Amino acid sequence: MTSRTDRSIPELFSDAFAQLAKLIGNEFAVARAELSEKAGQAGRAAAMMGAGAVIMIPALVMLLFAAAAALMHAGISDPFAYLIAGGGAAIVSLALIVVGISRLSGDAMKPAATMEEIQRDKAAARELVR
């Protein structure tokens, strides 16, 4: 049986590449786990946004009627008061949609920890080949 110091250069390279292959396999497993977690996070975020929108609709309708009634009480004509209240609601909803989309962007969902690990592994592999 040979000791660790009596191994030939081809054996050392073989062991190094076997360890590198195992490391890469582990990195793929970590990446799969992280991407699965990010997909779950996106699904939960979408479900929460949908539930919030469904629950908010009746409340928003009542608030818009109240705003239009206040505008009518202030002397603005009925159609124009409804138009102002509806336009304001449209602007707010557009802003909320833009924020929601930005939170689901590619940068927000990127597996950052895995990417950093891969960069470190690349550097370690380069050192190993030297």
Coordinates of N, CA and C in Angstrom, one line a residue:
M1 N 0.8 -1.2 0.0 CA 0.0 0.0 0.0 C 0.9 1.2 0.0
T2 N 0.6 2.2 -0.9 CA 1.4 3.4 -1.0 C 0.9 4.4 0.0
S3 N 1.8 5.2 0.5 CA 1.4 6.3 1.4 C 1.1 7.5 0.6
R4 N 0.5 8.5 1.2 CA 0.1 9.7 0.5 C 1.3 10.4 -0.2
T5 N 2.5 10.3 0.3 CA 3.7 11.0 -0.2 C 4.3 10.2 -1.4
D6 N 4.0 8.9 -1.5 CA 4.6 8.1 -2.6 C 3.8 8.0 -3.8
R7 N 2.8 8.9 -4.0 CA 1.9 8.8 -5.2 C 2.6 9.5 -6.3
S8 N 2.3 9.0 -7.5 CA 2.9 9.6 -8.7 C 2.1 10.9 -9.1
I9 N 2.6 11.6 -10.0 CA 2.0 12.9 -10.5 C 0.6 12.5 -11.2
P10 N 0.6 11.5 -12.0 CA -0.8 11.2 -12.6 C -1.8 10.8 -11.6
E11 N -1.4 10.1 -10.5 CA -2.3 9.8 -9.4 C -2.8 11.1 -8.7
L12 N -1.9 12.0 -8.5 CA -2.2 13.3 -7.9 C -3.2 14.0 -8.7
F13 N -3.0 14.1 -10.0 CA -3.9 14.8 -10.9 C -5.2 14.1 -11.0
S14 N -5.2 12.8 -11.0 CA -6.5 12.0 -11.0 C -7.3 12.3 -9.7
D15 N -6.6 12.3 -8.6 CA -7.3 12.6 -7.3 C -7.8 14.1 -7.3
A16 N -7.0 15.0 -7.8 CA -7.4 16.4 -7.9 C -8.7 16.6 -8.8
F17 N -8.6 15.9 -9.9 CA -9.8 16.1 -10.8 C -11.0 15.4 -10.3
A18 N -10.8 14.3 -9.6 CA -12.0 13.6 -9.0 C -12.6 14.5 -7.9
Q19 N -11.7 15.1 -7.1 CA -12.3 16.0 -6.1 C -13.0 17.2 -6.7
L20 N -12.4 17.7 -7.9 CA -13.0 18.8 -8.6 C -14.4 18.4 -9.1
A21 N -14.5 17.2 -9.7 CA -15.7 16.7 -10.2 C -16.8 16.6 -9.1
K22 N -16.4 16.1 -7.9 CA -17.3 16.0 -6.8 C -17.7 17.4 -6.3
L23 N -16.8 18.3 -6.3 CA -17.1 19.7 -5.9 C -18.1 20.3 -6.9
I24 N -17.9 20.1 -8.2 CA -18.8 20.7 -9.2 C -20.2 20.0 -9.0
G25 N -20.2 18.7 -8.7 CA -21.5 18.1 -8.5 C -22.2 18.6 -7.3
N26 N -21.5 18.9 -6.2 CA -22.1 19.5 -5.0 C -22.6 20.9 -5.3
E27 N -21.9 21.6 -6.1 CA -22.3 23.0 -6.5 C -23.6 23.0 -7.3
F28 N -23.7 22.0 -8.2 CA -25.0 21.9 -8.9 C -26.1 21.5 -8.0
A29 N -25.9 20.7 -7.0 CA -26.9 20.3 -6.0 C -27.3 21.6 -5.2
V30 N -26.4 22.4 -4.8 CA -26.7 23.6 -4.1 C -27.4 24.6 -5.0
A31 N -27.0 24.7 -6.2 CA -27.7 25.6 -7.2 C -29.2 25.1 -7.4
R32 N -29.4 23.8 -7.5 CA -30.8 23.3 -7.7 C -31.6 23.6 -6.4
A33 N -31.0 23.5 -5.2 CA -31.8 23.8 -4.0 C -32.1 25.2 -3.9
E34 N -31.1 26.1 -4.3 CA -31.3 27.5 -4.2 C -32.4 28.0 -5.2
L35 N -32.3 27.4 -6.4 CA -33.3 27.8 -7.4 C -34.7 27.3 -7.0
S36 N -34.8 26.2 -6.4 CA -36.1 25.7 -5.9 C -36.6 26.6 -4.9
E37 N -35.7 27.0 -4.0 CA -36.2 28.0 -2.9 C -36.6 29.3 -3.5
K38 N -35.9 29.8 -4.6 CA -36.3 31.0 -5.2 C -37.6 30.9 -5.9
A39 N -37.9 29.7 -6.6 CA -39.1 29.5 -7.3 C -40.3 29.5 -6.3
G40 N -40.1 28.8 -5.1 CA -41.1 28.8 -4.1 C -41.4 30.2 -3.6
Q41 N -40.3 31.0 -3.4 CA -40.5 32.4 -3.0 C -41.3 33.2 -4.0
A42 N -41.0 33.0 -5.3 CA -41.8 33.7 -6.3 C -43.3 33.2 -6.3
G43 N -43.5 31.9 -6.1 CA -44.9 31.4 -6.0 C -45.6 32.0 -4.8
R44 N -45.0 32.0 -3.7 CA -45.6 32.6 -2.5 C -45.9 34.1 -2.7
A45 N -45.0 34.8 -3.3 CA -45.2 36.2 -3.5 C -46.3 36.5 -4.5
A46 N -46.4 35.7 -5.5 CA -47.5 35.8 -6.5 C -48.9 35.5 -5.8
A47 N -48.9 34.5 -5.0 CA -50.1 34.1 -4.3 C -50.6 35.2 -3.3
M48 N -49.6 35.8 -2.6 CA -49.9 36.8 -1.7 C -50.4 38.1 -2.4
M49 N -49.8 38.4 -3.5 CA -50.3 39.6 -4.3 C -51.7 39.3 -4.8
G50 N -52.0 38.1 -5.3 CA -53.3 37.8 -5.8 C -54.4 37.8 -4.7
A51 N -54.0 37.2 -3.5 CA -55.0 37.2 -2.4 C -55.2 38.7 -1.9
G52 N -54.2 39.5 -1.9 CA -54.3 40.8 -1.4 C -55.2 41.6 -2.4
A53 N -55.0 41.4 -3.7 CA -55.8 42.1 -4.7 C -57.3 41.7 -4.6
V54 N -57.6 40.4 -4.4 CA -59.0 40.0 -4.3 C -59.6 40.6 -3.1
I55 N -58.9 40.6 -2.0 CA -59.5 41.2 -0.8 C -59.6 42.7 -0.8
M56 N -58.7 43.3 -1.5 CA -58.7 44.8 -1.6 C -59.8 45.4 -2.5
I57 N -60.3 44.6 -3.5 CA -61.2 45.1 -4.5 C -62.4 45.8 -3.9
P58 N -63.2 45.1 -3.0 CA -64.4 45.7 -2.5 C -64.0 47.0 -1.6
A59 N -63.0 46.9 -0.9 CA -62.6 48.1 -0.1 C -62.2 49.3 -1.0
L60 N -61.5 49.0 -2.1 CA -61.1 50.0 -3.0 C -62.3 50.7 -3.7
V61 N -63.3 49.8 -4.0 CA -64.5 50.4 -4.7 C -65.2 51.3 -3.7
M62 N -65.3 50.9 -2.5 CA -66.0 51.8 -1.5 C -65.2 53.1 -1.3
L63 N -63.9 53.0 -1.2 CA -63.1 54.2 -1.1 C -63.2 55.1 -2.3
L64 N -63.3 54.6 -3.5 CA -63.4 55.4 -4.7 C -64.8 56.1 -4.7
F65 N -65.8 55.4 -4.3 CA -67.1 56.0 -4.2 C -67.1 57.1 -3.2
A66 N -66.4 56.9 -2.1 CA -66.4 58.0 -1.1 C -65.6 59.2 -1.6
A67 N -64.5 58.9 -2.3 CA -63.7 60.0 -2.8 C -64.5 60.8 -3.9
A68 N -65.2 60.1 -4.7 CA -66.1 60.7 -5.8 C -67.2 61.5 -5.1
A69 N -67.8 61.0 -4.0 CA -68.9 61.7 -3.3 C -68.3 63.0 -2.7
A70 N -67.1 62.9 -2.1 CA -66.5 64.1 -1.6 C -66.2 65.1 -2.6
L71 N -65.8 64.7 -3.8 CA -65.5 65.7 -4.9 C -66.9 66.3 -5.4
M72 N -67.9 65.4 -5.4 CA -69.2 66.0 -5.8 C -69.8 67.0 -4.8
H73 N -69.5 66.7 -3.5 CA -69.9 67.6 -2.4 C -69.2 68.9 -2.5
A74 N -67.9 68.8 -3.1 CA -67.1 70.0 -3.2 C -67.5 70.9 -4.4
G75 N -68.5 70.4 -5.2 CA -69.0 71.1 -6.3 C -68.5 70.7 -7.7
I76 N -67.8 69.6 -7.8 CA -67.4 69.0 -9.1 C -68.5 68.2 -9.6
S77 N -68.7 68.2 -11.0 CA -69.8 67.4 -11.6 C -69.6 65.9 -11.3
D78 N -70.7 65.2 -11.3 CA -70.6 63.8 -11.1 C -69.7 63.0 -12.0
P79 N -69.8 63.1 -13.3 CA -68.9 62.3 -14.2 C -67.4 62.7 -13.9
F80 N -67.1 64.0 -13.8 CA -65.7 64.4 -13.6 C -65.2 63.9 -12.2
A81 N -66.0 63.9 -11.2 CA -65.6 63.4 -9.9 C -65.3 61.9 -10.0
Y82 N -66.1 61.1 -10.7 CA -65.8 59.7 -10.9 C -64.5 59.5 -11.7
L83 N -64.3 60.3 -12.7 CA -63.1 60.2 -13.5 C -61.9 60.5 -12.7
I84 N -61.9 61.5 -11.8 CA -60.8 61.8 -11.0 C -60.5 60.7 -10.0
A85 N -61.5 60.2 -9.4 CA -61.3 59.1 -8.4 C -60.7 57.8 -9.2
G86 N -61.3 57.5 -10.3 CA -60.8 56.3 -11.1 C -59.4 56.5 -11.6
G87 N -59.1 57.7 -12.1 CA -57.8 58.0 -12.6 C -56.7 57.9 -11.5
G88 N -57.0 58.4 -10.3 CA -56.1 58.3 -9.2 C -55.9 56.8 -8.8
A89 N -57.0 56.0 -8.8 CA -56.8 54.6 -8.5 C -56.0 53.9 -9.5
A90 N -56.1 54.3 -10.8 CA -55.4 53.6 -11.9 C -53.9 53.9 -11.7
I91 N -53.5 55.1 -11.3 CA -52.1 55.5 -11.1 C -51.5 54.7 -10.0
V92 N -52.3 54.6 -8.9 CA -51.8 53.8 -7.7 C -51.6 52.4 -8.1
S93 N -52.6 51.8 -8.8 CA -52.5 50.4 -9.1 C -51.3 50.1 -10.1
L94 N -51.1 51.0 -11.0 CA -49.9 50.9 -11.9 C -48.6 50.9 -11.2
A95 N -48.5 51.8 -10.2 CA -47.3 51.9 -9.4 C -47.1 50.6 -8.6
L96 N -48.1 50.0 -8.1 CA -48.0 48.7 -7.3 C -47.6 47.6 -8.3
I97 N -48.2 47.6 -9.5 CA -47.8 46.5 -10.4 C -46.3 46.6 -10.8
V98 N -45.8 47.8 -11.0 CA -44.4 48.0 -11.4 C -43.5 47.5 -10.2
V99 N -43.9 47.8 -9.0 CA -43.1 47.4 -7.9 C -43.1 45.9 -7.8
G100 N -44.2 45.3 -8.0 CA -44.3 43.8 -7.9 C -43.5 43.1 -9.0
I101 N -43.5 43.7 -10.2 CA -42.7 43.1 -11.3 C -41.3 43.3 -11.0
S102 N -40.8 44.4 -10.5 CA -39.4 44.6 -10.2 C -38.9 43.6 -9.1
R103 N -39.8 43.2 -8.2 CA -39.4 42.2 -7.2 C -39.3 40.8 -7.7
L104 N -39.9 40.6 -8.9 CA -39.8 39.3 -9.5 C -38.8 39.3 -10.7
S105 N -38.0 40.3 -10.8 CA -37.0 40.5 -11.9 C -35.9 39.4 -11.8
G106 N -35.1 39.3 -12.9 CA -34.1 38.3 -12.9 C -33.0 38.6 -11.9
D107 N -32.7 39.8 -11.6 CA -31.7 40.1 -10.6 C -32.1 39.7 -9.2
A108 N -33.4 39.9 -8.9 CA -33.9 39.6 -7.6 C -33.9 38.1 -7.4
M109 N -34.1 37.3 -8.4 CA -34.3 35.9 -8.3 C -33.0 35.1 -8.6
K110 N -31.9 35.9 -8.9 CA -30.6 35.2 -9.2 C -30.1 34.5 -8.0
P111 N -29.6 33.2 -8.1 CA -29.0 32.5 -7.0 C -27.6 33.0 -6.6
A112 N -27.6 34.1 -5.9 CA -26.4 34.8 -5.6 C -25.4 34.0 -4.8
A113 N -25.8 33.2 -3.8 CA -24.9 32.4 -3.0 C -24.2 31.4 -3.9
T114 N -24.9 30.7 -4.8 CA -24.4 29.7 -5.6 C -23.4 30.3 -6.6
M115 N -23.7 31.5 -7.2 CA -22.8 32.2 -8.1 C -21.5 32.5 -7.4
E116 N -21.5 33.0 -6.1 CA -20.3 33.3 -5.4 C -19.5 32.0 -5.2
E117 N -20.1 30.9 -4.8 CA -19.4 29.6 -4.6 C -18.8 29.2 -5.9
I118 N -19.4 29.3 -7.0 CA -18.9 28.9 -8.3 C -17.6 29.7 -8.6
Q119 N -17.7 31.0 -8.3 CA -16.5 31.8 -8.6 C -15.3 31.4 -7.7
R120 N -15.6 31.1 -6.4 CA -14.5 30.6 -5.5 C -14.0 29.3 -6.0
D121 N -14.9 28.4 -6.5 CA -14.5 27.1 -7.0 C -13.6 27.2 -8.2
K122 N -14.0 28.2 -9.1 CA -13.1 28.4 -10.3 C -11.7 28.8 -9.9
A123 N -11.7 29.7 -8.9 CA -10.4 30.2 -8.5 C -9.6 29.1 -7.8
A124 N -10.2 28.2 -7.1 CA -9.5 27.1 -6.4 C -9.1 26.1 -7.5
A125 N -9.9 25.9 -8.5 CA -9.5 25.0 -9.6 C -8.3 25.5 -10.4
R126 N -8.2 26.8 -10.6 CA -7.1 27.4 -11.3 C -5.8 27.3 -10.5
E127 N -5.9 27.4 -9.1 CA -4.8 27.2 -8.3 C -4.3 25.8 -8.3
L128 N -5.3 24.9 -8.4 CA -5.0 23.4 -8.4 C -4.2 23.1 -9.6
V129 N -4.6 23.6 -10.8 CA -4.0 23.3 -12.0 C -2.6 23.9 -12.1
R130 N -2.3 25.0 -11.4 CA -1.0 25.6 -11.5 C 0.0 24.6 -10.9

